[in-house]
Every structure is written in structure tokens, then in C-alpha cells.
Coordinates of C-alpha atoms in Angstrom, one line a residue:
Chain A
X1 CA -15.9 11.6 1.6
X2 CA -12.5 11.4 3.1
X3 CA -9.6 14.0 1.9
X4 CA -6.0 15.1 2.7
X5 CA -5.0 18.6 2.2
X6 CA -1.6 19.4 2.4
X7 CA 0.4 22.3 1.7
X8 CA 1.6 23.3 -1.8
X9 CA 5.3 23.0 -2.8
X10 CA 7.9 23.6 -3.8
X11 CA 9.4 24.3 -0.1
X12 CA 13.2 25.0 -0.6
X13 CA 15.5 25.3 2.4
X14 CA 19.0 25.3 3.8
X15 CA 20.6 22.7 4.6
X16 CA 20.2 22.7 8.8
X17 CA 16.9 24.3 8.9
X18 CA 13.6 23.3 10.3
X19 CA 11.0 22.0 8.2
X20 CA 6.9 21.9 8.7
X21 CA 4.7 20.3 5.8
X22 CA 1.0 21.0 7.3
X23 CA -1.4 18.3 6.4
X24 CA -5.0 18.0 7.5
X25 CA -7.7 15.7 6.7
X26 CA -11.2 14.7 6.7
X27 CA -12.9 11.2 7.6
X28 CA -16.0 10.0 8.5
X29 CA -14.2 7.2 10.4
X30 CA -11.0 6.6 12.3
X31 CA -8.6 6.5 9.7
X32 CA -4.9 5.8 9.8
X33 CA -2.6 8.3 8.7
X34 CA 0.5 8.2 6.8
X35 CA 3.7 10.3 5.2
X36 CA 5.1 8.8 2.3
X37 CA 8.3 10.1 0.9
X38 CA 9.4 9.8 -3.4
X39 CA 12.5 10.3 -4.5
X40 CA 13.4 10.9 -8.2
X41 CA 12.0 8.4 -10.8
X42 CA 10.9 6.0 -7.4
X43 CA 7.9 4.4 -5.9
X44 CA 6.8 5.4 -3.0
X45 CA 8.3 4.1 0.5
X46 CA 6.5 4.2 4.1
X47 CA 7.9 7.3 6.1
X48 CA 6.0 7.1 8.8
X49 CA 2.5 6.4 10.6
X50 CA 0.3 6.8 13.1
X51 CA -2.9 4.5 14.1
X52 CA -4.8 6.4 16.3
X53 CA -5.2 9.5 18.0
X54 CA -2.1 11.3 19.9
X55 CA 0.1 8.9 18.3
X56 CA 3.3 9.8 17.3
X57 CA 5.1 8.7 14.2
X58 CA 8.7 9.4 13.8
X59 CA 11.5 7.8 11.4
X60 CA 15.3 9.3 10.1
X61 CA 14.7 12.5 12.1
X62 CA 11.0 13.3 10.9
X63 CA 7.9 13.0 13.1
X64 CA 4.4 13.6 12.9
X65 CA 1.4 13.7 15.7
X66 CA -2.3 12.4 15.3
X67 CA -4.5 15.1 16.2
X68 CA -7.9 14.6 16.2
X69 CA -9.4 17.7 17.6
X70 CA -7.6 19.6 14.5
X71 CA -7.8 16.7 12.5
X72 CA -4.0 17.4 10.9
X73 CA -0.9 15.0 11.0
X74 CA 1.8 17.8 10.3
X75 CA 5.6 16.5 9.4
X76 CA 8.1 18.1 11.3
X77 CA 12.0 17.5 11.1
X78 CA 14.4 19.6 13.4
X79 CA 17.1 19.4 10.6
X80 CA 17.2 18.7 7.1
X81 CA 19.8 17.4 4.9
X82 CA 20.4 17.4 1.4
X83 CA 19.7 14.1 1.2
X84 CA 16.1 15.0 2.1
X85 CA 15.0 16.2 -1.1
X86 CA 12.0 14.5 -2.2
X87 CA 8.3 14.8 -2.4
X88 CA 6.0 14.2 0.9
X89 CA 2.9 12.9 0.5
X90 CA 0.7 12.9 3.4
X91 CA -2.1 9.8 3.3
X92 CA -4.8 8.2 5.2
X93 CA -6.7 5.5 4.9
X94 CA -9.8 3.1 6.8
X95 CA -11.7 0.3 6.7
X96 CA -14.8 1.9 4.5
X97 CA -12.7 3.3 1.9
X98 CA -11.2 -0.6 1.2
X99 CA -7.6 0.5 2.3
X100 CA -7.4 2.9 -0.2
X101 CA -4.9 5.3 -0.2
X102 CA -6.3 8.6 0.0
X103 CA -3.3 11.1 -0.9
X104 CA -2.7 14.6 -0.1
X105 CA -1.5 16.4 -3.9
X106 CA 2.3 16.0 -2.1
X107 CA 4.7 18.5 -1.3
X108 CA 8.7 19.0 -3.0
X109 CA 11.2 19.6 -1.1
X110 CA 14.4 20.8 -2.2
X111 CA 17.4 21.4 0.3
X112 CA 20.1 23.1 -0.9
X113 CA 23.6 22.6 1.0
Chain B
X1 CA 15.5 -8.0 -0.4
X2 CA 12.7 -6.1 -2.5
X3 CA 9.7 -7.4 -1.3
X4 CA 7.1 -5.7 -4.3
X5 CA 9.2 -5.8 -7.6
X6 CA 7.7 -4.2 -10.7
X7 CA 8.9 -4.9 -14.0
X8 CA 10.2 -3.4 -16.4
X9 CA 11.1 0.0 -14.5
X10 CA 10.3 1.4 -17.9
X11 CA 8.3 0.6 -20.9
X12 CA 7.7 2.0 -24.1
X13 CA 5.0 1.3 -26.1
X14 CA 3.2 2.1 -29.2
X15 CA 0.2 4.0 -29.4
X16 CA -3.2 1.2 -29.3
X17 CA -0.6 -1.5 -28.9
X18 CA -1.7 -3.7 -25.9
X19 CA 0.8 -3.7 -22.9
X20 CA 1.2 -5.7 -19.7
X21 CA 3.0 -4.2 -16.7
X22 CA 3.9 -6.8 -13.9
X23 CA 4.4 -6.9 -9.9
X24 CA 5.7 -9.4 -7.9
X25 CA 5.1 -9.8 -4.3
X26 CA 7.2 -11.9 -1.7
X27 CA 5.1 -10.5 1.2
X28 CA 2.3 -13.0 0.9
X29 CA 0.3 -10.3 1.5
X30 CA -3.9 -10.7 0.6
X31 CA -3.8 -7.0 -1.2
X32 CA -2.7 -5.7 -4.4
X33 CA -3.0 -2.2 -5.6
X34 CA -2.4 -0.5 -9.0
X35 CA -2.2 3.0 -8.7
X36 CA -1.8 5.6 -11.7
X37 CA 0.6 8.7 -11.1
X38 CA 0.6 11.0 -13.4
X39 CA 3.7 13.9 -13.5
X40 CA 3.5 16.0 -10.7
X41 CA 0.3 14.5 -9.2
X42 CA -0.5 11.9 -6.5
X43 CA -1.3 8.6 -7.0
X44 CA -4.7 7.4 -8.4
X45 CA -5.8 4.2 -6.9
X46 CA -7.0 2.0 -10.0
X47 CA -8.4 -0.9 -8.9
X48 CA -7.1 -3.9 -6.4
X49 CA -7.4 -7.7 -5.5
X50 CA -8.6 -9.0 -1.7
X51 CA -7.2 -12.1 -2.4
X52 CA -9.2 -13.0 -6.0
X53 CA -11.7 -10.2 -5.4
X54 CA -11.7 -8.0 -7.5
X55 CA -12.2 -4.4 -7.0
X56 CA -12.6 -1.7 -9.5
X57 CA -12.7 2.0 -9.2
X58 CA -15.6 3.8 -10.2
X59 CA -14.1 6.0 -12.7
X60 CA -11.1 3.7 -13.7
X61 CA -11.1 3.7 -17.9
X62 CA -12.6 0.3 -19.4
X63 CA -9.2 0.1 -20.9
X64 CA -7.3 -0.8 -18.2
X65 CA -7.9 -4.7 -16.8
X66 CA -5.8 -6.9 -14.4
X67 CA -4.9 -10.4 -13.2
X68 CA -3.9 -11.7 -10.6
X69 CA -3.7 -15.5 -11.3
X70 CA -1.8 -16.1 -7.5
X71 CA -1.3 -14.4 -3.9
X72 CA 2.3 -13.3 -5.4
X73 CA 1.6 -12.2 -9.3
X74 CA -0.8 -9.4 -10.6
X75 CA -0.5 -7.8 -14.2
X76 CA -2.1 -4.2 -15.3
X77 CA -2.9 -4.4 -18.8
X78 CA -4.1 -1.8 -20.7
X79 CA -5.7 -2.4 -23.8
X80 CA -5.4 0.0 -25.6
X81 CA -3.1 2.7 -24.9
X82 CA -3.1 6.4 -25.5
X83 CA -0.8 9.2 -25.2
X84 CA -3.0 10.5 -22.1
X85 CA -2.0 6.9 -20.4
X86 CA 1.9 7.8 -20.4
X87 CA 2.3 8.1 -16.6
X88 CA 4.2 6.4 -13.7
X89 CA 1.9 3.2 -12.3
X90 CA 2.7 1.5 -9.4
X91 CA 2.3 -1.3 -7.1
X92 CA 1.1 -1.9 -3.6
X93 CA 0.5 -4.4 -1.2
X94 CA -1.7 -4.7 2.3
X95 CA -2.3 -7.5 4.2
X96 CA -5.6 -6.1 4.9
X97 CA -7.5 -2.8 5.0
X98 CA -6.4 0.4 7.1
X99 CA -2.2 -1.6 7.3
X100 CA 0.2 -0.3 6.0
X101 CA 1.3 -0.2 2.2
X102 CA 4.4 -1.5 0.6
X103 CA 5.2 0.0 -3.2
X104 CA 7.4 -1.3 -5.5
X105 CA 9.4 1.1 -7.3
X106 CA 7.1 2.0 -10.3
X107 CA 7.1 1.5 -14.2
X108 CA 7.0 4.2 -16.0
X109 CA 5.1 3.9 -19.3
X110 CA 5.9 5.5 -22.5
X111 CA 3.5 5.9 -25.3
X112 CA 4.4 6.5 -28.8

């Protein structure tokens, strides 16, 4: 069945640094792939997505490329803020699996200034 | 300008004592999701609504139900809750599958 596997947290870093969250999956299908971003005592809001292969998703600074032939959809942000601390999840989802959300475990990240 | 509103944002309540949580959506979307998140874990998908199909999850407890009585309105109750039910549950909306989700904010639930 279909799966996300992401990195484990916590990831703490300066304020200014780069960050990578890895995140691969498997599917049967063509699934569309998601990160979804949680802050404290929130739901969950829409970071960013991508449809289809070699896409690019990219929102407030972060981005994230479709890669099929390693199936992974790694978040990437050149510089973090404070304000950044939160918990990724990455998430995919298709047509056979009902649009059901299939989450990676998510990932916290903690920037310190 | 929310567009999914869950309510309450938090509920307390007693240990076997029925409770109903509530979302709102002003979307019109044909998808409604209730998802269980438990501390530290991702989201669970419960069950959802295509419209007024209903969908259950295989291995969602008998002792959680919903309603969704129009496109805008669907309830999570749970029956009978226990202290292993205490968790954050939220919301979602589609307008169809593989689109992308919209959460409300969450209620967390408290049981005593």
C-alpha cells in the first residue's frame, strides 16, 4: 500500500541556516504529494504541493520537487526564521486511496534566533 | 475568512459521557474528513462523506459515528468515550479525490 517516510525530528537550527526535511514515498499510482506545516495547538494548513512529476512546489521561502525516479519530495528552505518553528508533515494522496491523506510521522522544527 | 471552522477548539468531557464535536464548511466542498491525531503522531484518517456517502475506515473504533445532515455541516460523535480517545481531531475538506485539503484548526478533546 501507499506510505510516506520522512525523516525523524526534532531538527533544531540557527536562525539563517539551511534546512532539508527528506521525505520519500511509495504508491502504486500517481499520487499527489504534499507538505503540511502545524504550529502549536493548530490544525494543519497546506504548505505546499506538487501534482505530478518534476513539479515544483514552493511557498514563504520553502520548496519541494516531484521526483519520481527516487520517488522523494524533499523540503528545502535556503533560510529559516524563527518564526518557522513547527512540525512538517510530508503527505500524499490518489484517486484509489479515496483522497486520503497518507502522512509521513512529521518532523519538529525548532529555530532558535 | 475561515473557511473549515471546528467547534469548540477544546472540549472536556467525562469519561462514557457521549460527545459531539462540530465542523463547519463555507467551501461547498463534496468532502469531509475526520481525522484523529494523537500527541506527537500524525493524523489518522477516520472516516469521510462524498457528499452523503459515507465512508468508514477499516479499523475506525464502533464508537466513533458521524453526520453530516448538509454539504456545509458534519459532527463526530463518539459514543462513548475513553481516556485512550483524548487526542486532537480535526477536520478536512476536498472537493474531490487526489485535491487538495483544507483543515480547520482542531478540537482538542479531554476526557475525564
Amino acid at each position: 500500500g501507499n506510505s510516506v517516510t520522512q525523516m525523524e525530528g526534532p531538527v533544531t537550527l540557527s536562525e539563517e541556516a539551511f534546512l532539508t526535511i527528506n521525505c520519500t514515498y511509495t504508491a502504486t499510482g500517481y499520487p499527489s504529494l504534499f507538505w503540511y506545516v502545524q504550529y502549536p495547538g493548530e490544525g494543519l494548513q497546506l504548505l505546499l504541493k506538487a501534482t505530478k512529476a518534476d513539479d515544483k512546489g514552493s511557498n514563504k521561502g520553502f520548496e519541494a520537487t516531484y521526483r519520481k525516479e527516487t520517488t522523494s519530495f524533499h523540503l528545502e528552505k535556503g533560510s529559516v526564521q524563527v518564526s518557522d518553528s513547527a512540525v512538517y508533515f510530508c503527505a500524499l494522496s490518489d484517486q484509489r486511496s479515496q483522497g486520503n491523506l497518507i502522512f509521513g510521522k512529521g518532523t519538529k522544527l525548532s529555530v532558535k534566533p | 475568512d475561515a473557511m473549515v471552522i471546528q467547534n469548540p477548539r477544546y472540549q472536556v468531557t467525562q469519561f462514557g459521557k457521549p460527545v459531539t464535536l462540530s465542523c463547519s464548511q463555507t467551501l461547498n466542498h463534496n468532502v469531509m474528513y475526520w481525522y484523529q491525531q494523537k500527541s506527537s503522531q500524525a493524523p489518522k484518517l477516520l472516516f469521510h462523506y462524498y457528499d452523503k456517502d459515507f465512508n468508514n475506515e477499516a479499523d475506525t473504533p464502533d464508537n466513533f459515528q458521524s453526520r453530516r445532515p448538509n454539504t456545509s455541516f458534519c459532527f463526530l460523535d463518539i459514543r462513548s468515550p475513553g481516556l485512550g480517545d483524548a487526542a486532537m481531531y480535526l477536520c478536512a475538506t476536498t472537493t474531490g479525490y487526489n485535491t487538495e485539503a483544507f483543515f480547520g484548526q482542531g478540537t482538542r478533546l479531554t476526557v475525564v
